[in-house]
Amino acid sequence: MREENAWKRRGFGFVFVGCVAAVVPACGSEPERTPTWYRDIQPLVDRSCAACHDGSGVGRVNLRDAATARALAGTMAARVESGEMPPPALDPSCRPYAGAEKMYLGPDDRARFRAWADAGAPLGDPSEATTKPGAVAHIDDPDLVLEMPEAHEVTPDDDGNEYWCVVLDNPLATPAWIQAIEAVPGDPLVVHHIGLYRDAGHDAGAGYGVPPGTKGFSCRDPVLELDWQLLHAFAPGVGVMELPKDTGIRLDPGEQIVIQMHYYAPKSGALDRSAYRMRLATEAPAAEVFMDVFGPVPFTIPAGASQHVERSVITNEGPKATIYGLLPHMHLLGRSYDAWIEDDAGANACVARGDFDFHHQALYMFDEPIPWQPGQRFVTECTWDNSATGKGQTHFPPLDIAWGEGTNQEMCFMVAYLSRP
Ligand code: HEC
């Protein structure tokens, strides 16, 4: 039995075993008190919304401000109920990961936003306020800082998006291994997400048709360069990524390292100079971590299909591998993903499951690395909505959509951090 089903069974059991007054009125539990701002909602906002909604982040509106939050209480409840806010993240009941408590809002917390709005968004008693946004950890003593050489003037398209790539100077004289890495957005108000890549072919820009040697170029379709290997992906709320002790991602002198900025801004003019900070080891670690991708290729998503599923099954033909984290990657029509490891002996481990949003892609580092034993199968499933009313639809009427790297095509990849002995 797949772990997903086991999880559903547990959830199901909870309804009957636990005392949920709304479901089992006679069970005697107290009905939940009306939520108030200070006691119930502000702590949730500080935890799960403030990374983008403190007034200086991409969410723009300052939901930490009680008056703003009260005025938007109904909108907040609606956005939270629809699953749009906070933007979809990996479901930690599948597998715990760093920062899960901030990125993922469970059903009870979602219901709290609605109950608060329906009760007229009461403030409650200020003395019951409990939290402040947690201090964010940074790499204070970086061994390497890779920064955009100059500020870029953000020039969004009509929808407010701009994709801008910069080849960063690589000052390394000897090989080094990343142990911790952190993105530092220059202007958090406009930085929607950041990708850091290595260009294995040393020809960054070629896929976008720019002359060799160009440092900064527009790069709207995410990976038109198939030889780019992802090193890190940032979205607001993603903090320092630490790799387990005795592991590291190798960087070599002379390698081309490219930062891909996705800006989201209502108008031109913001100046952004983002950077990456890293802690490095100079000795080779016991296990070198590299990126590998899992997912089906090629495929076609029929026009009009509202729930099209593709699946890939990859058997580990080599020695035992270890998976540390991953980035689920689809394009605009992507709705959800599910990945697990199984074998004939009954092993079944949920790897990643969640709703997908193209505009909020992040790399998730697991609390415990996942062993992938010889002979075990890594299964990846993606679901797309290619109907006329699908959220990411750009063709009216819808067209058949083929696999491909352009944003008008689709992909389904689990981009995983992995090591092999
Ligand atoms: C990773 C960043 C991020 C996080 C975390 C986040 N939001 Fe947002 N939010 C956005 C962005 C970007 C927008 C503007 C684009 C849009 O409307 O979808 C937005 C818009 C909104 C809006 C609409 C505001 C308006 O102008 O009408 C509401 C309401 C909202 N978010 C509520 C929340 C709540 C509640 C949480 C936490 C439970 C949350 N968001 C967490 C990024 C985020």
Short mmCIF file of C-alpha atoms and ligand atoms in Angstrom, two decimals:
data_model
loop_
_atom_site.label_atom_id
_atom_site.label_comp_id
_atom_site.label_asym_id
_atom_site.label_seq_id
_atom_site.Cartn_x
_atom_site.Cartn_y
_atom_site.Cartn_z
CA MET A 1 0.00 0.00 0.00
CA ARG A 2 1.33 3.40 -0.89
CA GLU A 3 2.23 5.64 1.98
CA GLU A 4 -0.16 8.27 0.66
CA ASN A 5 -3.01 5.88 1.29
CA ALA A 6 -1.66 5.04 4.69
CA TRP A 7 -1.62 8.74 5.46
CA LYS A 8 -5.20 9.13 4.31
CA ARG A 9 -6.16 6.20 6.47
CA ARG A 10 -4.56 7.82 9.46
CA GLY A 11 -6.39 11.07 8.72
CA PHE A 12 -9.62 9.15 8.41
CA GLY A 13 -8.98 7.36 11.68
CA PHE A 14 -8.43 10.66 13.38
CA VAL A 15 -11.94 11.83 12.62
CA PHE A 16 -13.41 8.94 14.53
CA VAL A 17 -10.83 8.39 17.21
CA GLY A 18 -10.23 12.06 17.99
CA CYS A 19 -12.98 14.30 19.31
CA VAL A 20 -13.91 16.68 16.52
CA ALA A 21 -17.01 18.47 17.74
CA ALA A 22 -18.19 19.45 14.27
CA VAL A 23 -18.17 15.83 13.13
CA VAL A 24 -19.16 14.02 16.30
CA PRO A 25 -21.29 16.51 18.26
CA ALA A 26 -21.85 14.18 21.17
CA CYS A 27 -18.19 13.62 21.89
CA GLY A 28 -18.05 16.38 24.46
CA SER A 29 -15.10 18.46 23.25
CA GLU A 30 -15.29 22.23 23.59
CA PRO A 31 -16.29 24.04 20.39
CA GLU A 32 -13.32 26.13 19.29
CA ARG A 33 -13.27 29.67 20.66
CA THR A 34 -13.76 32.49 18.18
CA PRO A 35 -10.28 33.33 16.90
CA THR A 36 -8.92 36.77 17.69
CA TRP A 37 -6.16 38.71 15.98
CA TYR A 38 -3.74 38.81 18.88
CA ARG A 39 -4.17 35.27 20.12
CA ASP A 40 -4.73 33.27 16.92
CA ILE A 41 -4.26 35.12 13.65
CA GLN A 42 -1.22 37.32 14.19
CA PRO A 43 0.95 34.30 15.14
CA LEU A 44 -0.13 32.55 11.92
CA VAL A 45 0.60 35.64 9.85
CA ASP A 46 4.01 36.05 11.47
CA ARG A 47 4.83 32.43 10.83
CA SER A 48 3.41 31.76 7.37
CA CYS A 49 2.78 35.10 5.66
CA ALA A 50 5.31 37.64 6.96
CA ALA A 51 8.14 36.44 4.68
CA CYS A 52 6.24 38.08 1.81
CA HIS A 53 3.70 40.32 3.57
CA ASP A 54 5.67 42.49 5.99
CA GLY A 55 5.32 45.51 3.70
CA SER A 56 8.77 45.07 2.15
CA GLY A 57 8.21 41.68 0.47
CA VAL A 58 6.72 40.50 -2.85
CA GLY A 59 3.25 40.19 -1.31
CA ARG A 60 3.29 43.98 -0.89
CA VAL A 61 0.34 44.34 1.49
CA ASN A 62 1.53 44.41 5.10
CA LEU A 63 -0.59 41.75 6.78
CA ARG A 64 1.34 42.20 10.04
CA ASP A 65 -0.50 45.49 10.39
CA ALA A 66 -3.70 44.72 12.30
CA ALA A 67 -5.79 47.36 10.52
CA THR A 68 -4.71 46.09 7.08
CA ALA A 69 -5.32 42.50 8.07
CA ARG A 70 -8.80 43.34 9.42
CA ALA A 71 -9.69 45.19 6.23
CA LEU A 72 -8.52 42.18 4.18
CA ALA A 73 -9.87 39.46 6.51
CA GLY A 74 -12.37 38.14 3.95
CA THR A 75 -9.81 38.15 1.13
CA MET A 76 -7.27 36.43 3.37
CA ALA A 77 -9.76 33.70 4.25
CA ALA A 78 -10.68 33.21 0.59
CA ARG A 79 -7.05 33.06 -0.58
CA VAL A 80 -6.13 30.66 2.20
CA GLU A 81 -9.15 28.41 1.56
CA SER A 82 -8.45 28.21 -2.17
CA GLY A 83 -4.88 27.12 -1.40
CA GLU A 84 -3.39 30.14 -3.20
CA MET A 85 -1.93 31.54 0.02
CA PRO A 86 0.53 30.79 1.32
CA PRO A 87 1.68 29.65 -2.14
CA PRO A 88 1.56 25.84 -2.41
CA ALA A 89 4.44 23.97 -0.78
CA LEU A 90 5.38 20.36 -0.30
CA ASP A 91 3.05 18.60 2.13
CA PRO A 92 5.07 17.84 5.30
CA SER A 93 2.81 14.89 6.17
CA CYS A 94 4.47 13.18 3.20
CA ARG A 95 7.94 14.01 4.47
CA PRO A 96 9.20 16.66 6.90
CA TYR A 97 11.56 19.29 5.48
CA ALA A 98 13.39 22.38 6.66
CA GLY A 99 11.03 25.33 7.18
CA ALA A 100 7.85 23.24 6.69
CA GLU A 101 6.14 24.88 9.65
CA LYS A 102 6.41 28.26 7.91
CA MET A 103 5.65 27.21 4.35
CA TYR A 104 2.71 24.90 4.83
CA LEU A 105 -0.59 25.78 6.45
CA GLY A 106 -2.61 22.82 7.73
CA PRO A 107 -6.41 22.51 7.48
CA ASP A 108 -7.07 23.71 11.06
CA ASP A 109 -5.07 26.87 10.57
CA ARG A 110 -6.82 27.50 7.27
CA ALA A 111 -10.19 27.17 8.98
CA ARG A 112 -9.06 29.69 11.60
CA PHE A 113 -8.70 32.46 8.98
CA ARG A 114 -12.30 31.83 7.86
CA ALA A 115 -13.69 31.71 11.39
CA TRP A 116 -11.91 34.97 12.22
CA ALA A 117 -13.26 36.74 9.10
CA ASP A 118 -16.79 35.43 9.70
CA ALA A 119 -16.71 36.69 13.30
CA GLY A 120 -15.96 40.21 12.09
CA ALA A 121 -12.16 40.00 12.52
CA PRO A 122 -12.04 40.76 16.27
CA LEU A 123 -8.76 42.07 17.65
CA GLY A 124 -9.09 40.48 21.07
CA ASP A 125 -6.82 41.17 23.99
CA PRO A 126 -3.35 42.61 23.17
CA SER A 127 -1.90 40.95 26.27
CA GLU A 128 -2.54 37.57 24.59
CA ALA A 129 -0.17 38.37 21.73
CA THR A 130 2.53 35.72 21.77
CA THR A 131 4.81 35.85 18.75
CA LYS A 132 7.04 38.12 16.82
CA PRO A 133 8.40 37.00 13.46
CA GLY A 134 11.29 34.67 14.24
CA ALA A 135 14.76 36.07 13.63
CA VAL A 136 15.93 34.81 10.27
CA ALA A 137 19.22 32.88 10.25
CA HIS A 138 21.88 34.00 7.80
CA ILE A 139 25.33 32.83 6.81
CA ASP A 140 27.27 35.49 8.70
CA ASP A 141 30.74 34.21 7.85
CA PRO A 142 30.54 33.31 4.13
CA ASP A 143 33.60 31.86 2.43
CA LEU A 144 32.24 32.90 -0.93
CA VAL A 145 29.90 35.68 -1.99
CA LEU A 146 28.69 35.72 -5.58
CA GLU A 147 26.97 39.00 -6.30
CA MET A 148 25.49 40.55 -9.41
CA PRO A 149 28.24 42.88 -10.64
CA GLU A 150 25.87 45.82 -10.84
CA ALA A 151 22.31 46.71 -9.97
CA HIS A 152 19.76 45.70 -12.59
CA GLU A 153 16.88 48.05 -13.39
CA VAL A 154 13.77 45.90 -13.27
CA THR A 155 11.66 46.25 -16.46
CA PRO A 156 8.63 43.98 -16.20
CA ASP A 157 6.34 42.91 -19.05
CA ASP A 158 2.62 43.70 -19.10
CA ASP A 159 1.94 40.93 -16.59
CA GLY A 160 4.53 42.30 -14.19
CA ASN A 161 7.20 39.64 -14.80
CA GLU A 162 10.81 39.91 -15.83
CA TYR A 163 13.37 37.07 -16.12
CA TRP A 164 16.94 38.30 -16.05
CA CYS A 165 20.10 36.19 -16.05
CA VAL A 166 23.60 37.24 -15.10
CA VAL A 167 26.85 35.28 -15.46
CA LEU A 168 28.59 35.76 -12.12
CA ASP A 169 32.33 36.05 -11.63
CA ASN A 170 33.77 32.82 -10.29
CA PRO A 171 36.80 33.67 -8.14
CA LEU A 172 37.68 30.09 -7.15
CA ALA A 173 41.30 29.04 -7.67
CA THR A 174 40.84 25.45 -6.43
CA PRO A 175 37.82 23.11 -6.19
CA ALA A 176 35.52 23.74 -3.24
CA TRP A 177 32.37 22.07 -1.85
CA ILE A 178 29.23 23.96 -0.87
CA GLN A 179 28.13 23.08 2.66
CA ALA A 180 25.65 25.88 3.19
CA ILE A 181 24.10 28.29 0.72
CA GLU A 182 21.80 31.27 1.03
CA ALA A 183 20.24 33.65 -1.48
CA VAL A 184 20.24 37.32 -0.55
CA PRO A 185 17.62 39.18 -2.58
CA GLY A 186 18.68 42.77 -3.29
CA ASP A 187 15.20 44.30 -3.36
CA PRO A 188 12.83 41.84 -1.63
CA LEU A 189 9.86 43.86 -2.88
CA VAL A 190 10.42 42.65 -6.45
CA VAL A 191 12.41 39.40 -6.17
CA HIS A 192 9.92 36.60 -6.75
CA HIS A 193 12.35 33.77 -7.12
CA ILE A 194 16.02 33.08 -7.86
CA GLY A 195 17.72 30.13 -9.49
CA LEU A 196 21.44 29.50 -9.35
CA TYR A 197 22.85 27.31 -12.11
CA ARG A 198 26.10 25.94 -13.39
CA ASP A 199 26.41 26.06 -17.19
CA ALA A 200 28.15 22.78 -17.98
CA GLY A 201 28.71 23.84 -21.61
CA HIS A 202 30.33 27.18 -20.70
CA ASP A 203 28.08 28.93 -23.19
CA ALA A 204 25.58 30.79 -21.01
CA GLY A 205 23.25 32.84 -23.15
CA ALA A 206 23.54 30.65 -26.26
CA GLY A 207 20.07 29.17 -25.69
CA TYR A 208 18.64 32.68 -25.56
CA GLY A 209 20.46 33.77 -28.71
CA VAL A 210 22.79 36.33 -27.12
CA PRO A 211 26.41 36.74 -28.30
CA PRO A 212 29.05 34.77 -26.35
CA GLY A 213 30.47 36.73 -23.43
CA THR A 214 27.24 38.62 -22.67
CA LYS A 215 27.05 39.02 -18.89
CA GLY A 216 23.40 39.97 -18.44
CA PHE A 217 20.51 38.89 -20.66
CA SER A 218 16.79 38.45 -20.67
CA CYS A 219 15.89 34.76 -20.06
CA ARG A 220 12.14 34.46 -19.91
CA ASP A 221 11.63 30.76 -20.67
CA PRO A 222 13.11 29.12 -17.61
CA VAL A 223 15.56 26.57 -18.92
CA LEU A 224 16.10 27.06 -22.62
CA GLU A 225 19.60 25.87 -21.89
CA LEU A 226 19.40 22.18 -21.17
CA ASP A 227 23.01 22.04 -19.99
CA TRP A 228 22.25 24.23 -16.98
CA GLN A 229 22.43 22.31 -13.72
CA LEU A 230 20.51 23.73 -10.82
CA LEU A 231 22.58 24.56 -7.74
CA HIS A 232 19.89 26.27 -5.69
CA ALA A 233 16.39 27.70 -5.96
CA PHE A 234 15.07 30.48 -3.76
CA ALA A 235 11.59 31.81 -3.10
CA PRO A 236 10.72 34.18 -0.22
CA GLY A 237 10.66 32.22 3.00
CA VAL A 238 13.43 29.81 1.94
CA GLY A 239 16.31 30.33 4.36
CA VAL A 240 19.84 28.99 4.57
CA MET A 241 20.19 25.56 2.96
CA GLU A 242 22.54 23.36 4.96
CA LEU A 243 23.81 20.10 3.54
CA PRO A 244 24.41 17.24 5.96
CA LYS A 245 27.90 16.99 7.44
CA ASP A 246 30.36 15.11 5.23
CA THR A 247 28.48 16.02 2.05
CA GLY A 248 28.91 18.93 -0.33
CA ILE A 249 28.22 20.21 -3.85
CA ARG A 250 31.40 20.58 -5.86
CA LEU A 251 32.28 23.87 -7.53
CA ASP A 252 35.28 24.13 -9.83
CA PRO A 253 37.48 27.04 -10.83
CA GLY A 254 36.52 28.52 -14.17
CA GLU A 255 33.00 27.16 -14.03
CA GLN A 256 30.25 29.37 -15.41
CA ILE A 257 27.76 30.19 -12.68
CA VAL A 258 24.54 31.90 -13.69
CA ILE A 259 21.96 33.58 -11.48
CA GLN A 260 18.43 33.68 -12.88
CA MET A 261 16.23 36.36 -11.38
CA HIS A 262 12.45 36.26 -11.65
CA TYR A 263 11.13 39.70 -10.80
CA TYR A 264 7.53 40.56 -10.22
CA ALA A 265 6.79 44.27 -10.12
CA PRO A 266 3.88 46.49 -11.10
CA LYS A 267 6.16 49.02 -12.82
CA SER A 268 9.73 49.58 -14.00
CA GLY A 269 12.43 51.27 -12.04
CA ALA A 270 13.29 49.10 -9.03
CA LEU A 271 17.03 48.47 -8.75
CA ASP A 272 18.08 44.99 -7.71
CA ARG A 273 21.49 43.57 -6.94
CA SER A 274 21.00 40.09 -5.51
CA ALA A 275 23.71 37.78 -4.26
CA TYR A 276 24.51 34.32 -2.96
CA ARG A 277 26.49 33.53 0.17
CA MET A 278 28.12 30.17 0.75
CA ARG A 279 30.06 28.30 3.34
CA LEU A 280 32.60 26.07 1.61
CA ALA A 281 34.80 23.13 2.44
CA THR A 282 38.17 22.91 0.73
CA GLU A 283 38.61 19.18 1.38
CA ALA A 284 36.49 16.72 -0.58
CA PRO A 285 33.61 15.47 1.62
CA ALA A 286 32.79 11.77 2.03
CA ALA A 287 29.85 12.12 -0.35
CA GLU A 288 29.63 14.54 -3.24
CA VAL A 289 26.10 15.78 -3.83
CA PHE A 290 24.90 16.36 -7.38
CA MET A 291 21.63 17.08 -9.09
CA ASP A 292 19.69 14.39 -10.86
CA VAL A 293 16.26 14.59 -12.44
CA PHE A 294 13.36 12.16 -12.23
CA GLY A 295 10.31 12.44 -14.45
CA PRO A 296 8.53 11.36 -17.62
CA VAL A 297 9.74 12.41 -21.10
CA PRO A 298 8.32 12.97 -23.65
CA PHE A 299 4.53 13.30 -23.45
CA THR A 300 1.56 15.22 -24.79
CA ILE A 301 -1.20 16.77 -22.72
CA PRO A 302 -4.43 16.69 -24.75
CA ALA A 303 -6.28 19.97 -25.29
CA GLY A 304 -9.11 20.35 -22.79
CA ALA A 305 -7.96 17.65 -20.31
CA SER A 306 -8.55 18.99 -16.82
CA GLN A 307 -6.64 16.27 -14.96
CA HIS A 308 -4.00 14.79 -17.17
CA VAL A 309 -1.49 12.53 -15.39
CA GLU A 310 1.94 11.37 -16.58
CA ARG A 311 4.16 9.00 -14.67
CA SER A 312 7.73 7.75 -14.81
CA VAL A 313 9.28 4.77 -13.05
CA ILE A 314 13.07 4.70 -12.65
CA THR A 315 14.76 1.68 -11.11
CA ASN A 316 18.00 2.18 -9.21
CA GLU A 317 20.42 0.06 -11.26
CA GLY A 318 23.46 1.30 -9.36
CA PRO A 319 24.60 1.17 -5.73
CA LYS A 320 22.54 2.65 -2.90
CA ALA A 321 21.91 6.36 -3.43
CA THR A 322 20.89 8.99 -0.90
CA ILE A 323 18.43 11.77 -1.67
CA TYR A 324 18.75 14.96 0.39
CA GLY A 325 16.15 17.25 -1.08
CA LEU A 326 14.40 18.24 -4.27
CA LEU A 327 12.67 20.87 -6.34
CA PRO A 328 9.41 19.84 -8.04
CA HIS A 329 9.36 21.50 -11.46
CA MET A 330 6.50 21.85 -13.93
CA HIS A 331 5.30 24.75 -16.07
CA LEU A 332 2.19 26.94 -16.13
CA LEU A 333 -0.43 24.17 -16.41
CA GLY A 334 1.06 22.09 -13.58
CA ARG A 335 -1.35 21.45 -10.71
CA SER A 336 0.12 18.79 -8.44
CA TYR A 337 2.86 16.20 -8.10
CA ASP A 338 3.48 12.98 -6.21
CA ALA A 339 6.72 11.01 -5.94
CA TRP A 340 7.54 7.89 -3.98
CA ILE A 341 10.01 5.03 -3.72
CA GLU A 342 8.67 1.46 -3.93
CA ASP A 343 9.80 -2.10 -4.51
CA ASP A 344 8.34 -5.61 -4.81
CA ALA A 345 9.23 -6.38 -1.19
CA GLY A 346 6.67 -3.83 -0.04
CA ALA A 347 8.85 -0.78 0.58
CA ASN A 348 6.88 2.38 0.06
CA ALA A 349 8.17 5.80 1.02
CA CYS A 350 6.48 9.07 0.16
CA VAL A 351 9.15 11.41 -1.24
CA ALA A 352 7.24 14.54 -2.23
CA ARG A 353 3.60 15.45 -2.67
CA GLY A 354 1.92 18.80 -3.07
CA ASP A 355 0.01 21.29 -5.15
CA PHE A 356 2.09 23.12 -7.70
CA ASP A 357 2.33 26.80 -8.56
CA PHE A 358 4.70 27.84 -11.33
CA HIS A 359 5.20 31.19 -9.66
CA HIS A 360 6.37 29.71 -6.43
CA GLN A 361 8.98 27.03 -6.90
CA ALA A 362 11.31 26.13 -4.08
CA LEU A 363 13.90 23.58 -3.17
CA TYR A 364 12.97 21.48 -0.15
CA MET A 365 15.67 19.90 2.03
CA PHE A 366 14.45 16.83 3.91
CA ASP A 367 15.00 16.53 7.66
CA GLU A 368 16.26 12.98 7.06
CA PRO A 369 18.00 11.95 3.82
CA ILE A 370 16.11 9.23 1.91
CA PRO A 371 17.91 5.97 1.05
CA TRP A 372 17.24 4.73 -2.49
CA GLN A 373 18.30 1.09 -2.47
CA PRO A 374 19.45 -0.93 -5.49
CA GLY A 375 16.43 -2.33 -7.32
CA GLN A 376 13.98 0.14 -5.78
CA ARG A 377 11.82 2.19 -8.09
CA PHE A 378 11.51 5.98 -7.95
CA VAL A 379 8.03 6.86 -9.22
CA THR A 380 7.09 10.39 -10.29
CA GLU A 381 3.57 11.52 -11.16
CA CYS A 382 2.47 14.95 -12.33
CA THR A 383 -1.04 16.27 -12.93
CA TRP A 384 -1.93 19.13 -15.28
CA ASP A 385 -5.05 21.15 -15.99
CA ASN A 386 -5.19 21.93 -19.72
CA SER A 387 -8.88 22.92 -19.72
CA ALA A 388 -10.13 26.31 -20.84
CA THR A 389 -10.71 27.32 -17.22
CA GLY A 390 -7.37 26.01 -15.88
CA LYS A 391 -5.45 28.53 -13.83
CA GLY A 392 -2.34 28.58 -16.00
CA GLN A 393 -4.11 28.39 -19.37
CA THR A 394 -2.74 30.75 -22.03
CA HIS A 395 -4.39 29.26 -25.16
CA PHE A 396 -8.05 29.88 -25.94
CA PRO A 397 -9.22 27.38 -27.05
CA PRO A 398 -6.65 25.08 -25.38
CA LEU A 399 -4.07 23.28 -27.56
CA ASP A 400 -2.35 19.93 -27.26
CA ILE A 401 0.76 20.68 -25.20
CA ALA A 402 3.96 18.76 -25.77
CA TRP A 403 6.90 18.12 -23.49
CA GLY A 404 9.53 20.81 -23.87
CA GLU A 405 11.58 23.43 -22.14
CA GLY A 406 9.58 26.51 -23.19
CA THR A 407 6.98 27.97 -20.81
CA ASN A 408 4.37 27.18 -23.48
CA GLN A 409 5.32 23.53 -23.26
CA GLU A 410 5.30 21.36 -20.16
CA MET A 411 7.73 19.46 -17.98
CA CYS A 412 7.50 17.19 -14.97
CA PHE A 413 10.73 16.86 -13.06
CA MET A 414 11.79 16.18 -9.55
CA VAL A 415 15.18 17.90 -9.57
CA ALA A 416 16.88 16.06 -6.72
CA TYR A 417 20.05 16.50 -4.67
CA LEU A 418 21.58 13.06 -4.54
CA SER A 419 24.79 11.23 -3.67
CA ARG A 420 26.14 7.77 -4.50
CA PRO A 421 29.05 6.12 -2.72
C1 HEC B 1 6.10 33.37 -0.82
C2 HEC B 1 5.42 34.61 -0.73
C3 HEC B 1 4.06 34.71 -0.10
C4 HEC B 1 3.64 34.16 1.08
C5 HEC B 1 4.43 33.31 2.06
C6 HEC B 1 2.28 34.59 1.27
N1 HEC B 1 1.90 35.37 0.20
FE1 HEC B 1 0.11 36.30 -0.03
N2 HEC B 1 0.74 37.14 -1.80
C7 HEC B 1 1.97 36.94 -2.36
C8 HEC B 1 2.05 37.64 -3.61
C9 HEC B 1 3.24 37.68 -4.57
C10 HEC B 1 0.82 38.30 -3.79
C11 HEC B 1 0.41 39.21 -4.94
C12 HEC B 1 0.04 38.41 -6.14
C13 HEC B 1 -1.30 37.80 -5.97
O1 HEC B 1 -2.26 38.53 -5.66
O2 HEC B 1 -1.41 36.57 -6.11
C14 HEC B 1 0.00 37.94 -2.62
C15 HEC B 1 -1.28 38.38 -2.43
C16 HEC B 1 -2.03 38.10 -1.29
C17 HEC B 1 -3.34 38.66 -1.03
C18 HEC B 1 -4.08 39.64 -1.91
C19 HEC B 1 -3.70 41.01 -1.46
C20 HEC B 1 -4.45 42.09 -2.16
O3 HEC B 1 -3.80 43.05 -2.57
O4 HEC B 1 -5.68 41.98 -2.30
C21 HEC B 1 -3.76 38.15 0.18
C22 HEC B 1 -5.05 38.46 0.89
C23 HEC B 1 -2.70 37.29 0.65
N3 HEC B 1 -1.69 37.27 -0.25
C24 HEC B 1 -2.75 36.58 1.85
C25 HEC B 1 -1.72 35.79 2.32
C26 HEC B 1 -1.79 35.09 3.60
C27 HEC B 1 -2.97 35.13 4.56
C28 HEC B 1 -0.61 34.44 3.74
C29 HEC B 1 -0.17 33.53 4.86
C30 HEC B 1 -1.09 32.57 5.36
C31 HEC B 1 0.19 34.73 2.55
N4 HEC B 1 -0.53 35.54 1.73
C32 HEC B 1 1.48 34.24 2.33
C33 HEC B 1 3.01 36.18 -1.84
C34 HEC B 1 2.96 35.47 -0.65
#
